[in-house]
Short mmCIF file of C-alpha atoms in Angstrom, two decimals:
data_model
loop_
_atom_site.label_atom_id
_atom_site.label_comp_id
_atom_site.label_asym_id
_atom_site.label_seq_id
_atom_site.Cartn_x
_atom_site.Cartn_y
_atom_site.Cartn_z
CA UNK L 1107 36.20 -69.63 -6.58
CA UNK L 1108 37.00 -66.75 -8.94
CA UNK L 1109 35.79 -64.04 -6.50
CA UNK L 1110 38.65 -65.00 -4.04
CA UNK L 1111 41.39 -64.90 -6.55
CA UNK L 1112 43.57 -61.84 -6.61
CA UNK L 1113 42.59 -59.92 -9.73
CA UNK L 1114 45.78 -59.82 -11.96
CA UNK L 1115 45.81 -57.24 -14.56
CA UNK L 1116 45.41 -59.95 -17.35
CA UNK L 1117 42.27 -61.58 -15.72
CA UNK L 1118 40.91 -58.16 -15.00
CA UNK L 1119 40.78 -57.43 -18.70
CA UNK L 1120 39.00 -60.63 -19.69
CA UNK L 1121 35.39 -59.18 -19.80
CA UNK L 1122 36.56 -56.16 -21.88
CA UNK L 1123 38.77 -58.33 -24.23
CA UNK L 1124 35.76 -60.71 -24.70
CA UNK L 1125 33.54 -57.75 -25.66
CA UNK L 1126 36.20 -56.66 -28.23
CA UNK L 1127 36.58 -60.34 -29.73
CA UNK L 1128 32.79 -60.64 -29.96
CA UNK L 1129 32.77 -57.49 -32.05
CA UNK L 1130 35.26 -58.72 -34.33
CA UNK L 1131 33.56 -62.08 -34.58
CA UNK L 1132 30.23 -60.37 -35.35
CA UNK L 1133 31.95 -58.09 -37.95
CA UNK L 1134 33.61 -61.03 -39.57
CA UNK L 1135 30.31 -63.00 -39.83
CA UNK L 1136 28.07 -60.21 -40.86
CA UNK L 1137 30.33 -59.24 -43.81
CA UNK L 1138 31.26 -62.73 -44.54
CA UNK L 1139 34.96 -61.56 -44.46
CA UNK L 1140 38.31 -63.19 -44.20
CA UNK L 1141 39.19 -61.20 -41.20
CA UNK L 1142 38.06 -58.54 -38.85
CA UNK L 1143 40.35 -56.61 -36.34
CA UNK L 1144 40.41 -53.85 -33.83
CA UNK L 1145 43.48 -51.75 -33.53
CA UNK L 1146 44.29 -49.55 -30.60
CA UNK L 1147 46.02 -46.20 -31.44
CA UNK L 1148 48.80 -45.74 -28.77
CA UNK L 1149 48.25 -42.26 -27.56
CA UNK L 1150 51.91 -41.85 -26.78
CA UNK L 1151 53.56 -43.11 -29.94
CA UNK L 1152 50.58 -43.06 -32.50
CA UNK L 1153 51.45 -46.74 -33.44
CA UNK L 1154 48.57 -49.19 -34.23
CA UNK L 1155 48.41 -52.18 -31.85
CA UNK L 1156 46.23 -55.25 -32.73
CA UNK L 1157 43.79 -55.76 -29.68
CA UNK L 1158 41.36 -58.07 -31.32
CA UNK L 1159 41.40 -60.40 -34.31
CA UNK L 1160 38.93 -62.67 -35.85
CA UNK L 1161 39.87 -64.95 -38.85
CA UNK L 1162 43.23 -64.67 -40.62
CA UNK L 1163 45.80 -63.93 -38.29
CA UNK L 1164 43.88 -64.56 -35.05
CA UNK L 1165 46.51 -66.88 -33.68
CA UNK L 1166 49.48 -64.59 -33.84
CA UNK L 1167 48.63 -60.93 -34.49
CA UNK L 1168 47.59 -59.89 -30.95
CA UNK L 1169 49.89 -57.15 -29.68
CA UNK L 1170 51.56 -56.67 -32.93
CA UNK L 1171 52.39 -52.88 -33.50
CA UNK L 1172 52.75 -51.03 -36.69
CA UNK L 1173 54.26 -47.44 -37.06
CA UNK L 1174 51.95 -44.40 -37.19
CA UNK L 1175 50.35 -43.79 -40.62
CA UNK L 1176 50.82 -47.35 -41.82
CA UNK L 1177 48.58 -48.38 -44.63
CA UNK L 1178 44.85 -47.77 -44.76
CA UNK L 1179 44.33 -48.39 -41.01
CA UNK L 1180 47.02 -45.71 -40.45
CA UNK L 1181 45.10 -43.19 -42.66
CA UNK L 1182 41.87 -43.88 -41.08
CA UNK L 1183 43.48 -43.22 -37.56
CA UNK L 1184 45.07 -40.06 -38.87
CA UNK L 1185 42.22 -38.52 -40.68
CA UNK L 1186 39.23 -39.81 -38.44
CA UNK L 1187 37.49 -40.87 -41.59
CA UNK L 1188 36.41 -44.32 -42.72
CA UNK L 1189 37.71 -45.78 -45.98
CA UNK L 1190 36.66 -48.55 -48.15
CA UNK L 1191 39.34 -49.72 -50.77
CA UNK L 1192 38.84 -52.51 -53.36
CA UNK L 1193 41.08 -53.96 -56.10
CA UNK L 1194 44.01 -53.58 -53.88
CA UNK L 1195 45.89 -56.50 -55.57
CA UNK L 1196 46.66 -53.93 -58.42
CA UNK L 1197 48.49 -51.54 -55.76
CA UNK L 1198 51.88 -51.84 -54.44
CA UNK L 1199 51.62 -48.76 -52.30
CA UNK L 1200 49.17 -49.56 -49.62
CA UNK L 1201 51.57 -50.66 -47.07
CA UNK L 1202 51.96 -54.27 -48.65
CA UNK L 1203 55.00 -54.82 -46.60
CA UNK L 1204 52.93 -54.31 -43.47
CA UNK L 1205 50.12 -56.56 -44.91
CA UNK L 1206 52.64 -59.32 -45.81
CA UNK L 1207 54.12 -59.31 -42.33
CA UNK L 1208 50.84 -60.35 -41.00
CA UNK L 1209 50.69 -63.34 -43.24
CA UNK L 1210 47.82 -62.22 -45.33
CA UNK L 1211 47.45 -59.75 -48.15
CA UNK L 1212 43.76 -58.69 -48.83
CA UNK L 1213 42.16 -57.62 -51.98
CA UNK L 1214 39.75 -55.18 -50.13
CA UNK L 1215 39.78 -53.29 -46.81
CA UNK L 1216 36.96 -51.51 -44.93
CA UNK L 1217 38.30 -49.42 -42.11
CA UNK L 1218 36.45 -47.12 -39.72
CA UNK L 1219 37.77 -44.86 -36.81
CA UNK L 1220 36.89 -45.64 -33.25
CA UNK L 1221 35.85 -42.23 -31.96
CA UNK L 1222 35.43 -41.54 -28.16
CA UNK L 1223 35.22 -38.12 -26.86
CA UNK L 1224 36.06 -36.39 -30.15
CA UNK L 1225 39.29 -38.37 -30.37
CA UNK L 1226 40.30 -41.35 -32.49
CA UNK L 1227 41.27 -44.11 -30.16
CA UNK L 1228 41.36 -46.93 -32.60
CA UNK L 1229 40.29 -48.60 -36.00
CA UNK L 1230 38.04 -51.36 -36.84
CA UNK L 1231 39.15 -53.03 -40.00
CA UNK L 1232 37.38 -55.83 -42.10
CA UNK L 1233 39.48 -57.65 -44.90
CA UNK L 1234 37.86 -59.19 -48.02
CA UNK L 1235 34.06 -58.81 -47.33
CA UNK L 1236 31.88 -60.98 -49.45
CA UNK L 1237 30.05 -59.77 -52.48
CA UNK L 1238 26.68 -60.18 -51.07
CA UNK L 1239 23.59 -58.12 -51.82
CA UNK L 1240 23.83 -55.85 -48.83
CA UNK L 1241 24.84 -52.85 -51.05
CA UNK L 1242 27.93 -50.73 -50.49
CA UNK L 1243 26.30 -47.95 -48.47
CA UNK L 1244 24.63 -50.33 -46.27
CA UNK L 1245 28.15 -51.80 -45.64
CA UNK L 1246 29.33 -48.31 -44.55
CA UNK L 1247 26.40 -47.93 -42.33
CA UNK L 1248 26.78 -51.36 -40.77
CA UNK L 1249 30.62 -50.70 -40.35
CA UNK L 1250 29.82 -47.44 -38.46
CA UNK L 1251 27.44 -49.15 -36.16
CA UNK L 1252 30.03 -51.80 -35.29
CA UNK L 1253 32.64 -49.08 -34.94
CA UNK L 1254 30.50 -47.35 -32.27
CA UNK L 1255 30.32 -50.67 -30.33
CA UNK L 1256 34.09 -51.21 -30.74
CA UNK L 1257 34.87 -47.78 -29.58
CA UNK L 1258 32.99 -48.29 -26.33
CA UNK L 1259 34.57 -51.64 -25.87
CA UNK L 1260 38.06 -50.18 -26.34
CA UNK L 1261 37.23 -47.25 -24.16
CA UNK L 1262 36.37 -49.73 -21.47
CA UNK L 1263 39.66 -51.30 -21.84
CA UNK L 1264 41.55 -48.18 -21.74
CA UNK L 1265 39.82 -47.16 -18.62
CA UNK L 1266 40.62 -50.38 -16.99
CA UNK L 1267 44.29 -50.06 -17.87
CA UNK L 1268 44.39 -46.52 -16.57
CA UNK L 1269 42.80 -47.58 -13.38
CA UNK L 1270 45.38 -50.55 -13.12
CA UNK L 1271 48.22 -47.99 -13.66
CA UNK L 1272 46.81 -45.81 -10.96
CA UNK L 1273 46.56 -48.66 -8.61
CA UNK L 1274 48.94 -51.42 -9.56
CA UNK L 1275 48.31 -54.81 -8.10
CA UNK L 1276 50.28 -55.13 -4.79
CA UNK L 1277 49.83 -51.56 -3.98
CA UNK L 1278 49.53 -51.39 -0.11
CA UNK L 1279 45.89 -50.71 0.91
CA UNK L 1280 46.84 -48.53 3.76
CA UNK L 1281 49.15 -46.44 1.50
CA UNK L 1282 46.16 -46.09 -1.01
CA UNK L 1283 43.74 -45.20 1.64
CA UNK L 1284 46.02 -42.53 2.93
CA UNK L 1285 46.54 -41.17 -0.58
CA UNK L 1286 42.80 -40.95 -0.97
CA UNK L 1287 42.42 -39.13 2.24
CA UNK L 1288 44.73 -36.44 1.11
CA UNK L 1289 42.72 -36.04 -1.88
CA UNK L 1290 39.51 -35.41 0.10
CA UNK L 1291 39.59 -31.92 1.84
CA UNK L 1292 38.14 -32.03 5.26
CA UNK L 1293 34.63 -30.44 5.19
CA UNK L 1294 34.71 -29.75 1.40
CA UNK L 1295 32.36 -30.90 -1.06
CA UNK L 1296 33.00 -34.42 -2.50
CA UNK L 1297 32.25 -35.52 -6.14
CA UNK L 1298 29.25 -37.65 -5.72
CA UNK L 1299 30.62 -40.30 -8.19
CA UNK L 1300 33.72 -40.54 -5.98
CA UNK L 1301 31.46 -40.98 -2.87
CA UNK L 1302 29.56 -43.88 -4.54
CA UNK L 1303 32.80 -45.60 -5.52
CA UNK L 1304 34.26 -45.32 -1.93
CA UNK L 1305 30.84 -46.74 -0.75
CA UNK L 1306 31.24 -49.67 -2.96
CA UNK L 1307 34.84 -50.11 -1.85
CA UNK L 1308 33.71 -50.02 1.91
CA UNK L 1309 31.13 -52.54 0.94
CA UNK L 1310 33.55 -54.88 -0.73
CA UNK L 1311 35.97 -54.74 2.25
CA UNK L 1312 33.29 -55.23 4.92
CA UNK X 566 6.03 -31.21 -30.76
CA UNK X 567 5.48 -33.64 -33.60
CA UNK X 568 7.03 -32.72 -36.88
CA UNK X 569 5.06 -35.21 -38.83
CA UNK X 570 3.93 -33.51 -42.07
CA UNK X 571 6.64 -30.89 -41.87
CA UNK X 572 8.87 -30.67 -45.07
CA UNK X 573 12.29 -32.36 -44.68
CA UNK X 574 14.10 -29.08 -43.83
CA UNK X 575 11.85 -28.31 -40.93
CA UNK X 576 12.03 -31.70 -39.38
CA UNK X 577 13.66 -32.03 -36.05
CA UNK X 578 17.33 -33.04 -36.61
CA UNK X 579 17.64 -36.67 -35.74
CA UNK X 580 20.20 -37.47 -33.06
CA UNK X 581 22.34 -39.61 -35.61
CA UNK X 582 24.62 -41.00 -33.03
CA UNK X 583 24.69 -44.01 -33.17
CA UNK X 584 21.81 -44.52 -35.50
CA UNK X 585 21.82 -45.20 -39.34
CA UNK X 586 21.66 -44.31 -42.01
CA UNK X 587 24.33 -41.58 -41.46
CA UNK X 588 24.05 -39.20 -44.37
CA UNK X 589 24.20 -40.97 -47.65
CA UNK X 590 21.37 -42.40 -49.71
CA UNK X 591 21.42 -45.68 -51.83
CA UNK X 592 19.43 -44.00 -54.63
CA UNK X 593 19.69 -47.04 -56.79
CA UNK X 594 17.39 -48.75 -54.36
CA UNK X 595 15.40 -45.92 -52.65
CA UNK X 596 14.06 -43.00 -54.51
CA UNK X 597 14.87 -39.65 -53.13
CA UNK X 598 12.12 -38.13 -51.08
CA UNK X 599 9.79 -35.79 -53.11
CA UNK X 600 9.78 -32.21 -52.01
CA UNK X 601 8.35 -29.03 -53.55
CA UNK X 602 10.53 -27.15 -55.93
CA UNK X 603 10.24 -23.44 -57.35
CA UNK X 604 11.48 -23.98 -60.86
CA UNK X 605 14.02 -21.73 -62.67
CA UNK X 606 13.71 -23.56 -65.78
CA UNK X 607 16.16 -21.60 -67.88
CA UNK X 608 19.16 -22.88 -65.78
CA UNK X 609 19.91 -26.23 -67.64
CA UNK X 610 22.94 -28.51 -67.46
CA UNK X 611 23.86 -27.37 -70.97
CA UNK X 612 23.60 -23.73 -69.92
CA UNK X 613 25.56 -24.26 -66.72
CA UNK X 614 28.68 -26.19 -68.10
CA UNK X 615 28.19 -27.21 -71.82
CA UNK X 616 31.44 -27.06 -73.58
CA UNK X 617 33.53 -26.14 -70.33
CA UNK X 618 36.73 -27.92 -69.21
CA UNK X 619 37.45 -25.97 -66.04
CA UNK X 620 40.09 -23.73 -67.77
CA UNK X 621 40.90 -20.65 -65.79
CA UNK X 622 39.65 -21.92 -62.44
CA UNK X 623 42.10 -22.53 -59.48
CA UNK X 624 41.38 -25.38 -57.26
CA UNK X 625 43.08 -26.38 -54.24
CA UNK X 626 43.11 -29.83 -52.60
CA UNK X 627 43.57 -29.63 -48.88
CA UNK X 628 44.46 -33.26 -47.88
CA UNK X 629 47.38 -35.61 -47.57
CA UNK X 630 49.23 -34.03 -50.74
CA UNK X 631 49.11 -34.88 -54.19
CA UNK X 632 51.33 -37.09 -56.50
CA UNK X 633 51.71 -34.75 -59.39
CA UNK X 634 53.57 -37.40 -61.54
CA UNK X 635 50.40 -39.71 -61.50
CA UNK X 636 48.96 -40.00 -65.12
CA UNK X 637 45.48 -39.06 -63.88
CA UNK X 638 46.76 -35.84 -62.14
CA UNK X 639 49.13 -34.45 -64.91
CA UNK X 640 50.82 -31.78 -62.93
CA UNK X 641 50.19 -29.46 -60.30
CA UNK X 642 50.18 -25.61 -60.07
CA UNK X 643 51.76 -25.59 -56.59
CA UNK X 644 52.40 -28.17 -53.81
CA UNK X 645 52.69 -27.06 -50.34
CA UNK X 646 52.57 -28.69 -46.84
CA UNK X 647 51.93 -27.58 -43.29
CA UNK X 648 54.95 -28.07 -41.22
CA UNK X 649 56.21 -27.11 -37.89
CA UNK X 650 57.80 -23.67 -37.89
CA UNK X 651 61.06 -22.57 -36.11
CA UNK X 652 59.10 -20.84 -33.44
CA UNK X 653 56.97 -24.00 -32.60
CA UNK X 654 53.91 -22.86 -34.64
CA UNK X 655 52.71 -24.14 -37.99
CA UNK X 656 53.81 -22.62 -41.28
CA UNK X 657 52.81 -23.37 -44.96
CA UNK X 658 55.70 -24.18 -47.24
CA UNK X 659 56.35 -25.46 -50.71
CA UNK X 660 57.08 -29.13 -50.87
CA UNK X 661 57.71 -32.02 -53.25
CA UNK X 662 54.55 -32.99 -55.07
CA UNK X 663 54.26 -36.28 -53.33
CA UNK X 664 51.28 -38.05 -51.34
CA UNK X 665 52.61 -40.54 -48.67
CA UNK X 666 48.95 -41.71 -47.99
CA UNK X 667 47.13 -41.54 -51.32
CA UNK X 668 43.86 -40.01 -50.31
CA UNK X 669 44.62 -36.54 -51.71
CA UNK X 670 45.91 -38.06 -54.95
CA UNK X 671 42.48 -40.02 -55.26
CA UNK X 672 40.48 -36.76 -54.72
CA UNK X 673 42.64 -34.58 -57.21
CA UNK X 674 42.24 -37.42 -59.68
CA UNK X 675 38.46 -37.10 -59.58
CA UNK X 676 38.58 -33.33 -59.95
CA UNK X 677 40.96 -33.66 -62.95
CA UNK X 678 38.75 -36.34 -64.62
CA UNK X 679 35.86 -33.94 -64.65
CA UNK X 680 37.49 -30.62 -65.16
CA UNK X 681 40.82 -31.41 -67.03
CA UNK X 682 41.51 -27.62 -67.82
CA UNK X 683 41.41 -26.48 -64.04
CA UNK X 684 44.69 -25.51 -62.40
CA UNK X 685 45.13 -27.93 -59.47
CA UNK X 686 47.22 -27.04 -56.27
CA UNK X 687 47.79 -29.07 -53.11
CA UNK X 688 48.20 -28.38 -49.52
CA UNK X 689 49.25 -31.28 -47.24
CA UNK X 690 47.71 -31.07 -43.82
CA UNK X 691 47.83 -34.69 -42.79
CA UNK X 692 51.32 -36.22 -42.78
CA UNK X 693 52.55 -36.90 -39.20
CA UNK X 694 50.67 -40.35 -38.84
CA UNK X 695 49.07 -39.03 -35.63
CA UNK X 696 45.22 -38.24 -35.37
CA UNK X 697 44.03 -34.87 -34.16
CA UNK X 698 45.67 -32.63 -36.68
CA UNK X 699 42.91 -29.93 -36.53
CA UNK X 700 45.55 -27.30 -36.12
CA UNK X 701 47.19 -28.23 -39.34
CA UNK X 702 43.93 -28.45 -41.03
CA UNK X 703 43.09 -24.88 -39.87
CA UNK X 704 46.48 -23.46 -40.93
CA UNK X 705 46.28 -25.02 -44.53
CA UNK X 706 42.71 -24.00 -45.02
CA UNK X 707 43.55 -20.46 -43.94
CA UNK X 708 46.42 -20.17 -46.39
CA UNK X 709 44.39 -21.61 -49.20
CA UNK X 710 41.66 -19.01 -48.45
CA UNK X 711 44.04 -16.12 -48.40
CA UNK X 712 45.83 -17.35 -51.46
CA UNK X 713 42.59 -16.75 -53.49
CA UNK X 714 41.78 -20.24 -54.92
CA UNK X 715 38.16 -20.29 -56.54
CA UNK X 716 37.44 -23.73 -55.11
CA UNK X 717 38.89 -25.81 -52.15
CA UNK X 718 38.17 -29.45 -51.92
CA UNK X 719 38.17 -30.56 -48.39
CA UNK X 720 37.45 -34.42 -48.05
CA UNK X 721 38.37 -34.06 -44.38
CA UNK X 722 36.78 -32.83 -41.17
CA UNK X 723 37.63 -32.57 -37.59
CA UNK X 724 35.52 -34.00 -34.65
CA UNK X 725 37.18 -31.63 -32.14
CA UNK X 726 34.85 -28.85 -31.07
CA UNK X 727 37.74 -26.69 -30.05
CA UNK X 728 38.28 -25.92 -33.70
CA UNK X 729 34.64 -25.20 -34.52
CA UNK X 730 34.68 -21.23 -34.02
CA UNK X 731 37.80 -20.79 -35.97
CA UNK X 732 36.64 -23.09 -38.85
CA UNK X 733 33.22 -21.36 -38.78
CA UNK X 734 34.97 -17.82 -39.26
CA UNK X 735 37.24 -19.27 -41.96
CA UNK X 736 34.41 -20.96 -43.89
CA UNK X 737 32.47 -17.49 -43.75
CA UNK X 738 35.53 -15.65 -44.89
CA UNK X 739 35.96 -18.09 -47.70
CA UNK X 740 32.37 -17.55 -48.75
CA UNK X 741 32.58 -13.72 -49.02
CA UNK X 742 35.91 -13.92 -50.76
CA UNK X 743 34.27 -16.07 -53.54
CA UNK X 744 36.31 -18.90 -52.51
CA UNK X 745 33.95 -21.98 -52.27
CA UNK X 746 34.72 -24.81 -49.77
CA UNK X 747 33.49 -28.21 -50.99
CA UNK X 748 33.43 -30.51 -47.95
CA UNK X 749 32.65 -33.95 -47.65
CA UNK X 750 30.13 -35.19 -44.90
CA UNK X 751 31.59 -37.49 -42.39
CA UNK X 752 30.82 -41.17 -43.40
CA UNK X 753 29.81 -42.03 -39.87
CA UNK X 754 27.12 -40.68 -37.75
CA UNK X 755 29.30 -38.39 -35.88
CA UNK X 756 29.45 -34.51 -35.60
CA UNK X 757 32.41 -32.88 -37.17
CA UNK X 758 33.37 -29.82 -38.99
CA UNK X 759 33.37 -27.84 -41.42
CA UNK X 760 31.02 -29.73 -43.50
CA UNK X 761 28.06 -29.00 -41.29
CA UNK X 762 28.25 -25.26 -41.88
CA UNK X 763 25.87 -23.68 -44.37
CA UNK X 764 28.60 -21.41 -45.90
CA UNK X 765 30.25 -24.55 -47.48
CA UNK X 766 28.87 -27.07 -49.99
CA UNK X 767 28.56 -30.44 -48.19
CA UNK X 768 28.56 -33.70 -50.17
CA UNK X 769 27.63 -37.20 -49.19
CA UNK X 770 27.34 -40.25 -51.48
CA UNK X 771 24.94 -41.88 -53.67
CA UNK X 772 25.57 -45.32 -55.03
CA UNK X 773 25.12 -44.88 -58.81
CA UNK X 774 28.10 -45.16 -61.30
CA UNK X 775 27.54 -41.88 -63.22
CA UNK X 776 30.07 -39.20 -62.21
CA UNK X 777 27.76 -36.40 -63.47
CA UNK X 778 24.76 -37.59 -61.47
CA UNK X 779 24.15 -35.71 -58.48
CA UNK X 780 21.11 -35.03 -56.15
CA UNK X 781 19.90 -32.28 -53.82
CA UNK X 782 19.31 -33.37 -50.30
CA UNK X 783 16.26 -31.45 -49.02
CA UNK X 784 17.05 -32.55 -45.33
CA UNK X 785 20.70 -31.04 -44.86
CA UNK X 786 23.39 -30.75 -43.49
CA UNK X 787 24.59 -32.87 -46.31
CA UNK X 788 23.35 -30.88 -49.17
CA UNK X 789 24.15 -32.94 -52.21
CA UNK X 790 24.77 -36.47 -53.10
CA UNK X 791 27.37 -37.42 -55.61
CA UNK X 792 29.15 -40.46 -56.70
CA UNK X 793 30.92 -42.18 -53.72
CA UNK X 794 30.48 -45.95 -54.24
CA UNK X 795 33.36 -47.88 -55.86
CA UNK X 796 34.77 -44.83 -57.38
CA UNK X 797 37.84 -45.58 -59.59
CA UNK X 798 40.49 -43.29 -58.19
CA UNK X 799 44.12 -42.53 -58.69
CA UNK X 800 46.53 -44.13 -56.22
CA UNK X 801 50.17 -43.30 -55.69
CA UNK X 802 52.55 -45.22 -57.99
CA UNK X 803 50.58 -44.51 -61.09
CA UNK X 804 47.86 -47.15 -59.91
CA UNK X 805 44.02 -47.04 -59.71
CA UNK X 806 41.88 -48.54 -57.13
CA UNK X 807 38.12 -48.54 -56.46
CA UNK X 808 37.18 -46.75 -53.15
CA UNK X 809 33.99 -45.83 -51.45
CA UNK X 810 33.38 -42.91 -49.33
CA UNK X 811 32.03 -39.34 -49.10
CA UNK X 812 35.68 -38.30 -49.48
CA UNK X 813 35.41 -39.09 -53.25
CA UNK X 814 31.82 -37.69 -53.64
CA UNK X 815 33.13 -34.16 -52.74
CA UNK X 816 35.63 -34.01 -55.54
CA UNK X 817 32.91 -34.81 -57.94
CA UNK X 818 31.16 -31.58 -56.95
CA UNK X 819 34.36 -29.72 -56.91
CA UNK X 820 34.99 -30.67 -60.51
CA UNK X 821 31.52 -29.76 -61.55
CA UNK X 822 31.88 -26.43 -59.89
CA UNK X 823 35.04 -25.93 -61.77
CA UNK X 824 33.25 -26.39 -65.02
CA UNK X 825 30.55 -24.18 -64.13
CA UNK X 826 32.96 -21.34 -62.99
CA UNK X 827 35.04 -21.64 -66.04
CA UNK X 828 32.07 -20.87 -68.11
CA UNK X 829 30.51 -18.37 -65.72
CA UNK X 830 33.51 -16.62 -64.32
CA UNK X 831 31.86 -14.17 -62.05
CA UNK X 832 29.47 -16.29 -60.15
CA UNK X 833 29.36 -15.89 -56.33
CA UNK X 834 29.30 -18.99 -54.11
CA UNK X 835 25.64 -18.45 -53.47
CA UNK X 836 24.93 -18.50 -57.26
CA UNK X 837 27.05 -21.51 -57.79
CA UNK X 838 25.18 -23.48 -54.97
CA UNK X 839 21.85 -22.42 -56.71
CA UNK X 840 23.00 -23.50 -60.06
CA UNK X 841 24.03 -26.95 -58.46
CA UNK X 842 20.52 -27.13 -56.89
CA UNK X 843 18.69 -26.21 -60.14
CA UNK X 844 20.84 -28.74 -62.10
CA UNK X 845 20.52 -31.59 -59.53
CA UNK X 846 18.87 -34.89 -60.83
CA UNK X 847 15.94 -34.59 -58.56
CA UNK X 848 15.31 -30.83 -59.09
CA UNK X 849 16.29 -29.93 -62.72
CA UNK X 850 13.38 -29.77 -65.24
CA UNK X 851 15.52 -31.47 -67.96
CA UNK X 852 15.64 -34.52 -65.76
CA UNK X 853 11.90 -34.98 -65.45
CA UNK X 854 10.86 -32.22 -62.91
CA UNK X 855 8.66 -34.68 -61.29
CA UNK X 856 8.68 -32.71 -58.09
CA UNK X 857 8.08 -29.32 -59.81
CA UNK X 858 5.45 -27.44 -57.80
CA UNK X 859 5.19 -23.72 -58.08
#
């Protein structure tokens, strides 16, 4: 009976994580690539954090962090611009150390920023896409479409984490209710969205 | 109201988010749309830049810095960076001619390959590894415009609307000071600045391999398509990679503008844009003039 289990923060993230995972699975398959991954840009440190991986590295990369500005994903996060780079085997500079530390050094990288509310919150990266007859500009457009989905998925995850931080599991319900009461001025106008949320909470508790 | 039958520039702007295609056009597969052209046949490519190499033209690359030692760059006139000033604000100061990211070197290499005689300078506005450096972009751009460069290559944009008014004012100021901003269109269907302003030249990609082939887009805001797919670009460490994106289309147009300006020194930005239009593959009479209709 899942509905009766206390929602731990890990289980509460399951739907959001499945969404991100399904996006990288789709990305890997439509591009016929070796791997596809979604990074979160840590808004406090600027670090890149693996949040979903399909293909090479999927067993050990989740949660791995890289310093701000690392490699092509770092550039994409910094500039907010996508980038497609090929022939990388010739290049020693593109954060090979970072690539090697993941256990896989690609020949080509496609990376697009995940933009929500004018801000880059992450990066979608595809390694070693196949040389199919899609055409390079079609690849750019397809990557952009998947990046829009990934940005929405990552946004959901971030919202959930913020909500969890605001009301950590184990917070006393009565303390929470008193805190909410202090935020609602008596007789004042109430935000309609907040009112709806409270109505839902009322229904759940009934 | 339906806009069916309207010319491309009068159509309602599509809400591009999250639709595709974004701005570019696979011209190797899809012929550019036909549109009526008022010909000025005397402006040919030969007239525009025949025999020119960019000499006497000063170009600034506002980006991640430029690796001056790269064989495809061959030195810089100046190298500067936007850094935090002592009062907490931003300042532009001389710096080592290096490029921690590679993007600026790639752009500068494209310009150098087309206009070997042009004097290249670099202003680094992206260095701290964190996103949202609109303030640094603004500071670097303002400095370059005041400094009096003839051309500024800006293969960057910001999605933040808070910077839009200041960028708009700067772009107009540049235009009136005969400093032409060549800006890459964003590669994704998002709104960003300043490439969407009419006072700049905005560039998206076509997918053909010729660096001197470019098209006019009759449905702006992306006004021109230039080479932007699998472009061989300089990369730090003396290397070369192939990279795709509008970032590398813009410096093709910057390089071509440098050629034109070195031959026609006193052209205004609006003349320069007109010459680009008249010599575009889908407009110029020397390239068929298939769309030519008086």
